[in-house]
PDB file of C-alpha atoms in Angstrom:
ATOM      1  CA  UNK A   1     101.994 114.313 105.292  1.00 81.00           C
ATOM      2  CA  UNK A   2     103.031 110.948 106.678  1.00 90.00           C
ATOM      3  CA  UNK A   3      99.692 110.063 108.256  1.00 97.00           C
ATOM      4  CA  UNK A   4      98.326 106.782 106.934  1.00 98.00           C
ATOM      5  CA  UNK A   5      96.626 104.578 109.502  1.00 98.00           C
ATOM      6  CA  UNK A   6      93.701 102.168 109.241  1.00 98.00           C
ATOM      7  CA  UNK A   7      92.071 100.183 112.022  1.00 98.00           C
ATOM      8  CA  UNK A   8      89.458  97.690 110.900  1.00 98.00           C
ATOM      9  CA  UNK A   9      87.711  94.620 112.347  1.00 98.00           C
ATOM     10  CA  UNK A  10      86.411  91.586 110.545  1.00 98.00           C
ATOM     11  CA  UNK A  11      86.580  87.890 109.763  1.00 98.00           C
ATOM     12  CA  UNK A  12      89.498  86.291 107.987  1.00 98.00           C
ATOM     13  CA  UNK A  13      88.094  84.634 104.853  1.00 97.00           C
ATOM     14  CA  UNK A  14      91.238  83.717 102.954  1.00 97.00           C
ATOM     15  CA  UNK A  15      94.851  83.037 103.955  1.00 98.00           C
ATOM     16  CA  UNK A  16      97.524  82.633 101.281  1.00 98.00           C
ATOM     17  CA  UNK A  17     100.671  80.534 101.408  1.00 97.00           C
ATOM     18  CA  UNK A  18     103.445  81.800 103.693  1.00 97.00           C
ATOM     19  CA  UNK A  19     106.228  82.875 101.307  1.00 96.00           C
ATOM     20  CA  UNK A  20     109.648  84.517 101.704  1.00 96.00           C
ATOM     21  CA  UNK A  21     111.021  87.629 100.066  1.00 93.00           C
ATOM     22  CA  UNK A  22     114.447  87.457  98.327  1.00 92.00           C
ATOM     23  CA  UNK A  23     115.805  88.954 101.579  1.00 91.00           C
ATOM     24  CA  UNK A  24     114.355  85.966 103.480  1.00 94.00           C
ATOM     25  CA  UNK A  25     111.501  87.841 105.145  1.00 95.00           C
ATOM     26  CA  UNK A  26     108.206  85.960 105.670  1.00 97.00           C
ATOM     27  CA  UNK A  27     105.268  87.470 103.720  1.00 96.00           C
ATOM     28  CA  UNK A  28     101.625  86.426 103.570  1.00 97.00           C
ATOM     29  CA  UNK A  29      98.563  87.716 101.735  1.00 96.00           C
ATOM     30  CA  UNK A  30      95.081  87.302 103.170  1.00 98.00           C
ATOM     31  CA  UNK A  31      91.579  88.778 103.019  1.00 97.00           C
ATOM     32  CA  UNK A  32      89.234  90.182 105.636  1.00 98.00           C
ATOM     33  CA  UNK A  33      85.451  90.307 105.358  1.00 97.00           C
ATOM     34  CA  UNK A  34      84.215  93.456 107.064  1.00 98.00           C
ATOM     35  CA  UNK A  35      80.578  93.962 108.016  1.00 97.00           C
ATOM     36  CA  UNK A  36      79.550  96.975 110.123  1.00 97.00           C
ATOM     37  CA  UNK A  37      77.279  99.982 110.520  1.00 97.00           C
ATOM     38  CA  UNK A  38      78.879 103.393 109.952  1.00 96.00           C
ATOM     39  CA  UNK A  39      77.487 106.931 110.041  1.00 94.00           C
ATOM     40  CA  UNK A  40      77.801 108.821 106.760  1.00 92.00           C
ATOM     41  CA  UNK A  41      76.287 112.290 106.327  1.00 90.00           C
ATOM     42  CA  UNK A  42      74.359 111.830 109.563  1.00 90.00           C
ATOM     43  CA  UNK A  43      72.742 108.570 108.503  1.00 91.00           C
ATOM     44  CA  UNK A  44      73.667 105.099 109.696  1.00 93.00           C
ATOM     45  CA  UNK A  45      74.419 102.781 106.824  1.00 94.00           C
ATOM     46  CA  UNK A  46      75.596  99.210 106.366  1.00 95.00           C
ATOM     47  CA  UNK A  47      79.145  98.552 105.196  1.00 96.00           C
ATOM     48  CA  UNK A  48      79.980  95.174 103.671  1.00 95.00           C
ATOM     49  CA  UNK A  49      83.334  94.815 101.933  1.00 96.00           C
ATOM     50  CA  UNK A  50      86.418  92.671 101.523  1.00 96.00           C
ATOM     51  CA  UNK A  51      89.806  94.057 102.467  1.00 97.00           C
ATOM     52  CA  UNK A  52      92.871  92.589 100.747  1.00 96.00           C
ATOM     53  CA  UNK A  53      95.698  92.507 103.299  1.00 97.00           C
ATOM     54  CA  UNK A  54      99.376  91.660 103.447  1.00 96.00           C
ATOM     55  CA  UNK A  55     101.756  91.160 106.367  1.00 97.00           C
ATOM     56  CA  UNK A  56     105.483  90.610 106.761  1.00 96.00           C
ATOM     57  CA  UNK A  57     107.878  88.948 109.248  1.00 96.00           C
ATOM     58  CA  UNK A  58     106.458  88.093 112.710  1.00 96.00           C
ATOM     59  CA  UNK A  59     102.983  89.364 111.819  1.00 97.00           C
ATOM     60  CA  UNK A  60     102.995  87.116 108.742  1.00 97.00           C
ATOM     61  CA  UNK A  61     104.104  84.126 110.792  1.00 97.00           C
ATOM     62  CA  UNK A  62     101.344  84.811 113.325  1.00 97.00           C
ATOM     63  CA  UNK A  63      98.661  85.113 110.633  1.00 97.00           C
ATOM     64  CA  UNK A  64      99.787  81.849 109.023  1.00 97.00           C
ATOM     65  CA  UNK A  65      98.761  80.078 112.259  1.00 97.00           C
ATOM     66  CA  UNK A  66      95.207  81.481 112.177  1.00 97.00           C
ATOM     67  CA  UNK A  67      92.213  79.676 110.742  1.00 97.00           C
ATOM     68  CA  UNK A  68      89.589  80.870 108.274  1.00 97.00           C
ATOM     69  CA  UNK A  69      86.781  82.499 110.289  1.00 97.00           C
ATOM     70  CA  UNK A  70      89.086  84.042 112.909  1.00 98.00           C
ATOM     71  CA  UNK A  71      87.729  87.394 114.149  1.00 98.00           C
ATOM     72  CA  UNK A  72      90.473  89.999 114.235  1.00 98.00           C
ATOM     73  CA  UNK A  73      91.210  93.687 114.589  1.00 98.00           C
ATOM     74  CA  UNK A  74      93.845  94.826 112.115  1.00 98.00           C
ATOM     75  CA  UNK A  75      96.000  97.947 112.347  1.00 98.00           C
ATOM     76  CA  UNK A  76      98.173  99.073 109.494  1.00 98.00           C
ATOM     77  CA  UNK A  77      98.593 101.419 106.525  1.00 98.00           C
ATOM     78  CA  UNK A  78      97.132 101.509 103.041  1.00 98.00           C
ATOM     79  CA  UNK A  79      99.489 100.959 100.127  1.00 96.00           C
ATOM     80  CA  UNK A  80      99.549  99.234  96.779  1.00 92.00           C
ATOM     81  CA  UNK A  81      99.115  95.458  97.115  1.00 84.00           C
ATOM     82  CA  UNK A  82     102.451  94.973  95.378  1.00 80.00           C
ATOM     83  CA  UNK A  83     104.858  96.919  93.184  1.00 80.00           C
ATOM     84  CA  UNK A  84     103.030  95.747  90.063  1.00 82.00           C
ATOM     85  CA  UNK A  85      99.442  96.065  91.303  1.00 82.00           C
ATOM     86  CA  UNK A  86      97.634  99.394  91.759  1.00 79.00           C
ATOM     87  CA  UNK A  87      95.019  97.654  93.894  1.00 88.00           C
ATOM     88  CA  UNK A  88      95.016  98.921  97.478  1.00 93.00           C
ATOM     89  CA  UNK A  89      95.771  96.566 100.318  1.00 96.00           C
ATOM     90  CA  UNK A  90      96.039  96.967 104.051  1.00 97.00           C
ATOM     91  CA  UNK A  91      99.649  96.430 105.115  1.00 97.00           C
ATOM     92  CA  UNK A  92      99.100  95.013 108.582  1.00 98.00           C
ATOM     93  CA  UNK A  93     101.530  96.072 111.284  1.00 97.00           C
ATOM     94  CA  UNK A  94      99.530  94.808 114.260  1.00 97.00           C
ATOM     95  CA  UNK A  95      96.796  92.196 114.752  1.00 97.00           C
ATOM     96  CA  UNK A  96      94.502  91.535 117.714  1.00 97.00           C
ATOM     97  CA  UNK A  97      92.431  88.388 117.996  1.00 96.00           C
ATOM     98  CA  UNK A  98      88.904  89.394 119.062  1.00 94.00           C
TER      99      UNK A  98
ATOM    100  CA  UNK B   1      83.190  94.344 115.094  1.00 80.00           C
ATOM    101  CA  UNK B   2      82.208  97.852 114.021  1.00 90.00           C
ATOM    102  CA  UNK B   3      85.725  99.317 113.935  1.00 97.00           C
ATOM    103  CA  UNK B   4      86.588 100.754 110.531  1.00 98.00           C
ATOM    104  CA  UNK B   5      88.560 103.982 110.567  1.00 98.00           C
ATOM    105  CA  UNK B   6      91.215 105.374 108.244  1.00 98.00           C
ATOM    106  CA  UNK B   7      93.182 108.597 108.612  1.00 98.00           C
ATOM    107  CA  UNK B   8      95.345 109.484 105.657  1.00 98.00           C
ATOM    108  CA  UNK B   9      97.100 112.606 104.326  1.00 98.00           C
ATOM    109  CA  UNK B  10      97.835 113.534 100.755  1.00 98.00           C
ATOM    110  CA  UNK B  11      97.267 115.748  97.737  1.00 98.00           C
ATOM    111  CA  UNK B  12      93.949 115.935  95.913  1.00 98.00           C
ATOM    112  CA  UNK B  13      94.650 114.949  92.298  1.00 98.00           C
ATOM    113  CA  UNK B  14      91.154 114.566  90.897  1.00 97.00           C
ATOM    114  CA  UNK B  15      87.734 116.020  91.821  1.00 98.00           C
ATOM    115  CA  UNK B  16      84.609 114.715  90.108  1.00 98.00           C
ATOM    116  CA  UNK B  17      81.401 116.566  89.374  1.00 97.00           C
ATOM    117  CA  UNK B  18      79.188 117.367  92.369  1.00 97.00           C
ATOM    118  CA  UNK B  19      76.086 115.176  91.891  1.00 96.00           C
ATOM    119  CA  UNK B  20      72.942 114.475  93.916  1.00 96.00           C
ATOM    120  CA  UNK B  21      71.509 111.174  95.067  1.00 93.00           C
ATOM    121  CA  UNK B  22      67.825 110.395  94.345  1.00 92.00           C
ATOM    122  CA  UNK B  23      67.208 111.565  97.937  1.00 91.00           C
ATOM    123  CA  UNK B  24      68.741 114.945  97.013  1.00 94.00           C
ATOM    124  CA  UNK B  25      71.999 114.461  98.950  1.00 95.00           C
ATOM    125  CA  UNK B  26      75.191 115.968  97.462  1.00 97.00           C
ATOM    126  CA  UNK B  27      77.812 113.343  96.523  1.00 96.00           C
ATOM    127  CA  UNK B  28      81.280 113.743  95.048  1.00 97.00           C
ATOM    128  CA  UNK B  29      84.031 111.349  94.047  1.00 97.00           C
ATOM    129  CA  UNK B  30      87.678 112.366  94.159  1.00 98.00           C
ATOM    130  CA  UNK B  31      91.180 110.919  94.412  1.00 97.00           C
ATOM    131  CA  UNK B  32      94.070 111.477  96.790  1.00 98.00           C
ATOM    132  CA  UNK B  33      97.733 110.932  95.986  1.00 97.00           C
ATOM    133  CA  UNK B  34      99.500 109.664  99.103  1.00 98.00           C
ATOM    134  CA  UNK B  35     103.251 109.651  99.469  1.00 97.00           C
ATOM    135  CA  UNK B  36     104.869 108.795 102.810  1.00 97.00           C
ATOM    136  CA  UNK B  37     107.389 106.674 104.698  1.00 97.00           C
ATOM    137  CA  UNK B  38     105.967 103.900 106.886  1.00 96.00           C
ATOM    138  CA  UNK B  39     107.596 101.264 109.068  1.00 94.00           C
ATOM    139  CA  UNK B  40     106.812  97.692 108.040  1.00 92.00           C
ATOM    140  CA  UNK B  41     108.470  94.710 109.777  1.00 90.00           C
ATOM    141  CA  UNK B  42     110.904  97.099 111.436  1.00 90.00           C
ATOM    142  CA  UNK B  43     112.075  98.664 108.174  1.00 91.00           C
ATOM    143  CA  UNK B  44     111.136 102.096 106.890  1.00 93.00           C
ATOM    144  CA  UNK B  45     109.705 101.930 103.392  1.00 94.00           C
ATOM    145  CA  UNK B  46     108.220 104.339 100.890  1.00 95.00           C
ATOM    146  CA  UNK B  47     104.485 104.282 100.254  1.00 96.00           C
ATOM    147  CA  UNK B  48     103.145 105.802  97.042  1.00 95.00           C
ATOM    148  CA  UNK B  49      99.518 105.152  96.173  1.00 96.00           C
ATOM    149  CA  UNK B  50      96.261 106.668  94.998  1.00 96.00           C
ATOM    150  CA  UNK B  51      93.209 106.525  97.231  1.00 97.00           C
ATOM    151  CA  UNK B  52      89.778 106.673  95.577  1.00 96.00           C
ATOM    152  CA  UNK B  53      87.478 108.650  97.863  1.00 97.00           C
ATOM    153  CA  UNK B  54      83.835 109.631  98.071  1.00 96.00           C
ATOM    154  CA  UNK B  55      81.999 112.141 100.262  1.00 97.00           C
ATOM    155  CA  UNK B  56      78.375 113.084 100.854  1.00 96.00           C
ATOM    156  CA  UNK B  57      76.368 116.135 101.956  1.00 96.00           C
ATOM    157  CA  UNK B  58      78.327 118.992 103.624  1.00 96.00           C
ATOM    158  CA  UNK B  59      81.663 117.212 103.195  1.00 97.00           C
ATOM    159  CA  UNK B  60      80.939 116.803  99.478  1.00 97.00           C
ATOM    160  CA  UNK B  61      80.000 120.476  99.148  1.00 97.00           C
ATOM    161  CA  UNK B  62      83.214 121.480 100.916  1.00 97.00           C
ATOM    162  CA  UNK B  63      85.386 119.232  98.694  1.00 97.00           C
ATOM    163  CA  UNK B  64      83.749 120.657  95.568  1.00 97.00           C
ATOM    164  CA  UNK B  65      85.222 124.050  96.506  1.00 97.00           C
ATOM    165  CA  UNK B  66      88.793 122.718  96.736  1.00 97.00           C
ATOM    166  CA  UNK B  67      91.323 122.869  93.935  1.00 97.00           C
ATOM    167  CA  UNK B  68      93.543 120.134  92.506  1.00 97.00           C
ATOM    168  CA  UNK B  69      96.778 120.090  94.517  1.00 97.00           C
ATOM    169  CA  UNK B  70      95.112 120.871  97.854  1.00 98.00           C
ATOM    170  CA  UNK B  71      96.900 119.146 100.742  1.00 98.00           C
ATOM    171  CA  UNK B  72      94.417 117.477 103.063  1.00 98.00           C
ATOM    172  CA  UNK B  73      94.037 115.042 105.945  1.00 98.00           C
ATOM    173  CA  UNK B  74      91.073 112.730 105.403  1.00 98.00           C
ATOM    174  CA  UNK B  75      89.222 110.732 108.057  1.00 98.00           C
ATOM    175  CA  UNK B  76      86.647 108.139 107.163  1.00 98.00           C
ATOM    176  CA  UNK B  77      85.862 104.456 106.692  1.00 98.00           C
ATOM    177  CA  UNK B  78      86.665 101.942 103.979  1.00 98.00           C
ATOM    178  CA  UNK B  79      83.789 100.551 101.942  1.00 96.00           C
ATOM    179  CA  UNK B  80      82.981  99.570  98.406  1.00 92.00           C
ATOM    180  CA  UNK B  81      83.206 102.565  96.035  1.00 84.00           C
ATOM    181  CA  UNK B  82      79.574 101.979  95.065  1.00 80.00           C
ATOM    182  CA  UNK B  83      76.954  99.246  95.230  1.00 80.00           C
ATOM    183  CA  UNK B  84      78.097  97.878  91.887  1.00 82.00           C
ATOM    184  CA  UNK B  85      81.864  98.220  92.320  1.00 83.00           C
ATOM    185  CA  UNK B  86      83.963  95.946  94.562  1.00 79.00           C
ATOM    186  CA  UNK B  87      86.800  98.472  94.442  1.00 88.00           C
ATOM    187  CA  UNK B  88      87.543  99.950  97.861  1.00 93.00           C
ATOM    188  CA  UNK B  89      87.154 103.656  98.462  1.00 96.00           C
ATOM    189  CA  UNK B  90      87.591 105.894 101.456  1.00 97.00           C
ATOM    190  CA  UNK B  91      84.222 107.257 102.517  1.00 97.00           C
ATOM    191  CA  UNK B  92      85.290 110.592 103.953  1.00 98.00           C
ATOM    192  CA  UNK B  93      83.471 111.801 107.042  1.00 97.00           C
ATOM    193  CA  UNK B  94      85.894 114.586 107.967  1.00 97.00           C
ATOM    194  CA  UNK B  95      88.467 116.649 106.083  1.00 97.00           C
ATOM    195  CA  UNK B  96      91.204 118.971 107.336  1.00 97.00           C
ATOM    196  CA  UNK B  97      93.076 121.322 105.047  1.00 96.00           C
ATOM    197  CA  UNK B  98      96.787 121.037 105.839  1.00 94.00           C
TER     198      UNK B  98
END
């Protein structure tokens, strides 16, 4: 029941301030604009959405060096954005520049 | 830039009414409770979240036969829940009963 993996491509449209957790770990929030064509019930359809994302440690440091408009492929897992928010966010564990 | 795939396991906690689109296609909304351990920045952490999901056509018909508490593995893509909602939902294209 552990399976929870998302792979999604898009354009970075927002990069928050690099912060540090109480334990001293780098953390950054950012947003991805995703625009693609997907097949649903046998019919191709457009998908346009914004994905809230968060990254920690080295991945966070790497993202903080990117610029708005960077095209990336994100790999990670879905979880709540934070302990106090029920909104879903992609917790990014790997990032590829496209 | 088309990549957009999510695979996630969990327990079905809510199944909406089976409805039909104006084009006569079956559609159903449901929710998945996901509870797992994931590795983030080298540390294993708990993930507890609810995933809003939607399915069309045969997948929708199949989900409408399931009961609350069913354990499933969902495959699909992330998109807005509906045209008028910015909330993300998993658009399920394949479902495995676990």
